[in-house]
GROMACS .gro file of C-alpha atoms in nm:
model
  218
    1UNK     CA    1  -2.113   0.910  -0.086
    2UNK     CA    2  -1.761   0.989  -0.110
    3UNK     CA    3  -1.477   0.751  -0.185
    4UNK     CA    4  -1.345   0.786   0.127
    5UNK     CA    5  -1.714   0.703   0.335
    6UNK     CA    6  -1.710   0.386   0.060
    7UNK     CA    7  -1.414   0.248   0.162
    8UNK     CA    8  -1.478   0.306   0.527
    9UNK     CA    9  -1.844   0.132   0.501
   10UNK     CA   10  -1.689  -0.205   0.267
   11UNK     CA   11  -1.387  -0.277   0.464
   12UNK     CA   12  -1.597  -0.199   0.800
   13UNK     CA   13  -1.764  -0.505   0.742
   14UNK     CA   14  -1.478  -0.709   0.639
   15UNK     CA   15  -1.303  -0.643   0.970
   16UNK     CA   16  -1.433  -0.920   1.123
   17UNK     CA   17  -1.392  -1.143   0.792
   18UNK     CA   18  -1.142  -1.402   0.749
   19UNK     CA   19  -1.125  -1.314   0.342
   20UNK     CA   20  -0.824  -1.233   0.222
   21UNK     CA   21  -0.766  -0.885   0.118
   22UNK     CA   22  -0.445  -0.833  -0.042
   23UNK     CA   23  -0.347  -0.954  -0.392
   24UNK     CA   24   0.024  -1.011  -0.345
   25UNK     CA   25   0.346  -1.088  -0.138
   26UNK     CA   26   0.493  -0.781  -0.026
   27UNK     CA   27   0.555  -0.903   0.358
   28UNK     CA   28   0.714  -1.177   0.167
   29UNK     CA   29   0.956  -1.007   0.014
   30UNK     CA   30   1.012  -0.683   0.235
   31UNK     CA   31   1.304  -0.870   0.468
   32UNK     CA   32   1.235  -0.583   0.757
   33UNK     CA   33   1.546  -0.553   1.000
   34UNK     CA   34   1.618  -0.528   1.369
   35UNK     CA   35   1.576  -0.209   1.501
   36UNK     CA   36   1.380  -0.060   1.176
   37UNK     CA   37   1.060   0.195   1.163
   38UNK     CA   38   0.847   0.048   0.926
   39UNK     CA   39   0.530   0.147   0.761
   40UNK     CA   40   0.251  -0.034   0.647
   41UNK     CA   41  -0.020   0.121   0.398
   42UNK     CA   42  -0.353  -0.020   0.416
   43UNK     CA   43  -0.277  -0.214   0.699
   44UNK     CA   44  -0.606  -0.349   0.721
   45UNK     CA   45  -0.676  -0.648   1.064
   46UNK     CA   46  -0.295  -0.553   1.127
   47UNK     CA   47  -0.157  -0.886   1.020
   48UNK     CA   48   0.131  -0.774   0.780
   49UNK     CA   49   0.195  -0.484   1.084
   50UNK     CA   50   0.205  -0.731   1.360
   51UNK     CA   51   0.459  -0.930   1.178
   52UNK     CA   52   0.678  -0.650   1.105
   53UNK     CA   53   0.699  -0.543   1.460
   54UNK     CA   54   0.781  -0.915   1.554
   55UNK     CA   55   1.062  -0.872   1.299
   56UNK     CA   56   1.204  -0.507   1.347
   57UNK     CA   57   1.232  -0.634   1.751
   58UNK     CA   58   1.172  -0.402   2.078
   59UNK     CA   59   1.377  -0.097   1.927
   60UNK     CA   60   1.218  -0.133   1.577
   61UNK     CA   61   0.872   0.056   1.565
   62UNK     CA   62   0.553  -0.046   1.301
   63UNK     CA   63   0.340   0.239   1.163
   64UNK     CA   64  -0.002   0.079   1.019
   65UNK     CA   65  -0.217   0.348   0.814
   66UNK     CA   66  -0.591   0.270   0.717
   67UNK     CA   67  -0.881   0.435   0.631
   68UNK     CA   68  -1.156   0.221   0.808
   69UNK     CA   69  -1.227   0.272   1.216
   70UNK     CA   70  -1.320  -0.104   1.227
   71UNK     CA   71  -0.987  -0.232   1.060
   72UNK     CA   72  -0.775   0.007   1.304
   73UNK     CA   73  -0.994  -0.115   1.599
   74UNK     CA   74  -0.966  -0.500   1.504
   75UNK     CA   75  -0.572  -0.413   1.464
   76UNK     CA   76  -0.514  -0.297   1.800
   77UNK     CA   77  -0.741  -0.561   1.979
   78UNK     CA   78  -0.509  -0.788   1.783
   79UNK     CA   79  -0.195  -0.628   1.892
   80UNK     CA   80  -0.312  -0.582   2.279
   81UNK     CA   81  -0.400  -0.958   2.271
   82UNK     CA   82  -0.046  -1.053   2.154
   83UNK     CA   83   0.095  -0.812   2.379
   84UNK     CA   84   0.269  -0.666   2.087
   85UNK     CA   85   0.345  -0.296   2.170
   86UNK     CA   86   0.561  -0.152   1.922
   87UNK     CA   87   0.329  -0.076   1.663
   88UNK     CA   88   0.113   0.236   1.627
   89UNK     CA   89  -0.210   0.207   1.398
   90UNK     CA   90  -0.362   0.532   1.246
   91UNK     CA   91  -0.628   0.648   1.085
   92UNK     CA   92  -0.513   0.873   0.757
   93UNK     CA   93  -0.581   0.880   0.388
   94UNK     CA   94  -0.254   0.768   0.200
   95UNK     CA   95  -0.205   1.130   0.022
   96UNK     CA   96  -0.136   1.329   0.377
   97UNK     CA   97   0.089   1.070   0.564
   98UNK     CA   98   0.103   1.204   0.947
   99UNK     CA   99   0.447   1.117   0.989
  100UNK     CA  100   0.729   1.328   0.970
  101UNK     CA  101   0.999   1.322   0.644
  102UNK     CA  102   1.281   1.095   0.637
  103UNK     CA  103   1.164   0.852   0.940
  104UNK     CA  104   1.063   0.563   0.774
  105UNK     CA  105   1.371   0.229   0.683
  106UNK     CA  106   1.054   0.039   0.499
  107UNK     CA  107   0.721   0.080   0.321
  108UNK     CA  108   0.544  -0.174   0.251
  109UNK     CA  109   0.126  -0.207   0.093
  110UNK     CA  110  -0.079  -0.492  -0.048
  111UNK     CA  111  -0.347  -0.416  -0.276
  112UNK     CA  112  -0.415  -0.007  -0.141
  113UNK     CA  113  -0.266   0.255  -0.344
  114UNK     CA  114  -0.527   0.147  -0.638
  115UNK     CA  115  -0.790   0.280  -0.437
  116UNK     CA  116  -0.605   0.652  -0.384
  117UNK     CA  117  -0.744   0.891  -0.635
  118UNK     CA  118  -0.441   1.078  -0.611
  119UNK     CA  119  -0.174   0.820  -0.651
  120UNK     CA  120   0.120   1.040  -0.751
  121UNK     CA  121   0.096   1.238  -0.417
  122UNK     CA  122   0.061   0.882  -0.239
  123UNK     CA  123   0.388   0.806  -0.387
  124UNK     CA  124   0.524   1.140  -0.303
  125UNK     CA  125   0.413   1.098   0.086
  126UNK     CA  126   0.620   0.762   0.032
  127UNK     CA  127   0.953   0.900  -0.106
  128UNK     CA  128   0.893   1.190   0.174
  129UNK     CA  129   0.875   0.963   0.457
  130UNK     CA  130   1.166   0.678   0.356
  131UNK     CA  131   1.503   0.823   0.466
  132UNK     CA  132   1.754   0.816   0.207
  133UNK     CA  133   1.843   0.405   0.142
  134UNK     CA  134   1.535   0.356   0.299
  135UNK     CA  135   1.296   0.120   0.071
  136UNK     CA  136   0.940   0.007  -0.021
  137UNK     CA  137   0.790  -0.343  -0.154
  138UNK     CA  138   0.434  -0.240  -0.293
  139UNK     CA  139   0.182  -0.539  -0.417
  140UNK     CA  140  -0.093  -0.364  -0.617
  141UNK     CA  141  -0.327  -0.421  -0.932
  142UNK     CA  142  -0.274  -0.254  -1.265
  143UNK     CA  143  -0.550  -0.266  -1.546
  144UNK     CA  144  -0.435  -0.430  -1.896
  145UNK     CA  145  -0.656  -0.073  -2.044
  146UNK     CA  146  -0.763   0.220  -1.923
  147UNK     CA  147  -1.077   0.225  -1.713
  148UNK     CA  148  -1.377   0.352  -1.855
  149UNK     CA  149  -1.468   0.693  -1.685
  150UNK     CA  150  -1.794   0.533  -1.560
  151UNK     CA  151  -1.587   0.318  -1.345
  152UNK     CA  152  -1.299   0.510  -1.261
  153UNK     CA  153  -1.555   0.760  -1.132
  154UNK     CA  154  -1.782   0.553  -0.948
  155UNK     CA  155  -1.649   0.557  -0.599
  156UNK     CA  156  -1.833   0.203  -0.495
  157UNK     CA  157  -1.646   0.066  -0.799
  158UNK     CA  158  -1.326   0.177  -0.678
  159UNK     CA  159  -1.382   0.108  -0.305
  160UNK     CA  160  -1.423  -0.239  -0.439
  161UNK     CA  161  -1.038  -0.284  -0.517
  162UNK     CA  162  -1.016  -0.290  -0.909
  163UNK     CA  163  -1.188   0.086  -1.060
  164UNK     CA  164  -0.895   0.288  -0.951
  165UNK     CA  165  -0.627   0.068  -1.113
  166UNK     CA  166  -0.415   0.237  -1.368
  167UNK     CA  167  -0.229   0.083  -1.655
  168UNK     CA  168   0.124  -0.066  -1.579
  169UNK     CA  169   0.304   0.203  -1.798
  170UNK     CA  170   0.105   0.505  -1.588
  171UNK     CA  171   0.209   0.333  -1.255
  172UNK     CA  172   0.560   0.286  -1.331
  173UNK     CA  173   0.547   0.652  -1.477
  174UNK     CA  174   0.426   0.752  -1.171
  175UNK     CA  175   0.687   0.590  -0.960
  176UNK     CA  176   0.967   0.747  -1.161
  177UNK     CA  177   0.755   1.098  -1.134
  178UNK     CA  178   0.792   1.109  -0.737
  179UNK     CA  179   1.193   1.021  -0.716
  180UNK     CA  180   1.231   0.610  -0.763
  181UNK     CA  181   1.345   0.599  -1.101
  182UNK     CA  182   1.502   0.261  -1.064
  183UNK     CA  183   1.226  -0.007  -0.967
  184UNK     CA  184   1.227  -0.380  -0.994
  185UNK     CA  185   0.917  -0.583  -1.040
  186UNK     CA  186   0.979  -0.921  -0.792
  187UNK     CA  187   0.679  -1.118  -0.919
  188UNK     CA  188   0.340  -1.032  -1.147
  189UNK     CA  189   0.080  -1.250  -1.227
  190UNK     CA  190  -0.118  -1.323  -1.515
  191UNK     CA  191  -0.380  -1.137  -1.634
  192UNK     CA  192  -0.698  -1.233  -1.413
  193UNK     CA  193  -1.136  -1.027  -1.458
  194UNK     CA  194  -1.205  -0.835  -1.150
  195UNK     CA  195  -1.509  -0.652  -1.125
  196UNK     CA  196  -1.547  -0.516  -1.515
  197UNK     CA  197  -1.235  -0.500  -1.629
  198UNK     CA  198  -0.918  -0.725  -1.637
  199UNK     CA  199  -0.629  -0.650  -1.427
  200UNK     CA  200  -0.293  -0.824  -1.328
  201UNK     CA  201  -0.094  -0.801  -0.969
  202UNK     CA  202   0.288  -0.716  -0.940
  203UNK     CA  203   0.499  -0.664  -0.670
  204UNK     CA  204   0.689  -0.385  -0.694
  205UNK     CA  205   1.037  -0.270  -0.485
  206UNK     CA  206   1.238   0.034  -0.526
  207UNK     CA  207   1.519   0.236  -0.265
  208UNK     CA  208   1.534   0.611  -0.231
  209UNK     CA  209   1.869   0.673  -0.369
  210UNK     CA  210   1.971   1.047  -0.396
  211UNK     CA  211   2.199   0.966  -0.725
  212UNK     CA  212   2.017   1.053  -1.015
  213UNK     CA  213   1.966   0.771  -1.279
  214UNK     CA  214   1.759   0.695  -1.593
  215UNK     CA  215   1.409   0.607  -1.522
  216UNK     CA  216   1.383   0.211  -1.610
  217UNK     CA  217   1.252  -0.126  -1.455
  218UNK     CA  218   1.412  -0.420  -1.454
   0.00000   0.00000   0.00000
């Protein structure tokens, strides 16, 4: 079974649950502004996207991207129930975002990019859709050691939100190679066991800046 199908099944089953699906507080650090266009990657049940929609107001717009049909349906029902109309939920993978280049002011995500088989492509897409001066605030997990191939290549284990994790060093190198040479680490957890490996969570932020600078983190 493909990774996309595994994700659809696992998160479809969680669509009506009340369990927490995130690994960090990207939304708490995003500071969306009135009138902005925002993007939530892996929007799930829609809580963060709907909060952003309220923060940006009627002149703003929020896109929620998710692979799970049931998650999108749940998010749309909640938006309708709350009367929030400046949000659009779209089913798509993260490697090929259905948005125009330089059309987004803010990208957020919680514990989603680790699922992607081509993380470099995801970050290039984030860079592409951001306007100059646009920013991202991303929470995700990283593995303390390289994930063994038997887990990394197992779609079920990746869908469980651990086997697709990169190491910290690899994660930050991917950001740098995608056009974000200066990245800030807002918060970082202590290591903890997840699945068959040890991971940690962190929230990173950066700005799409055309000025060339050396790659670093702070």
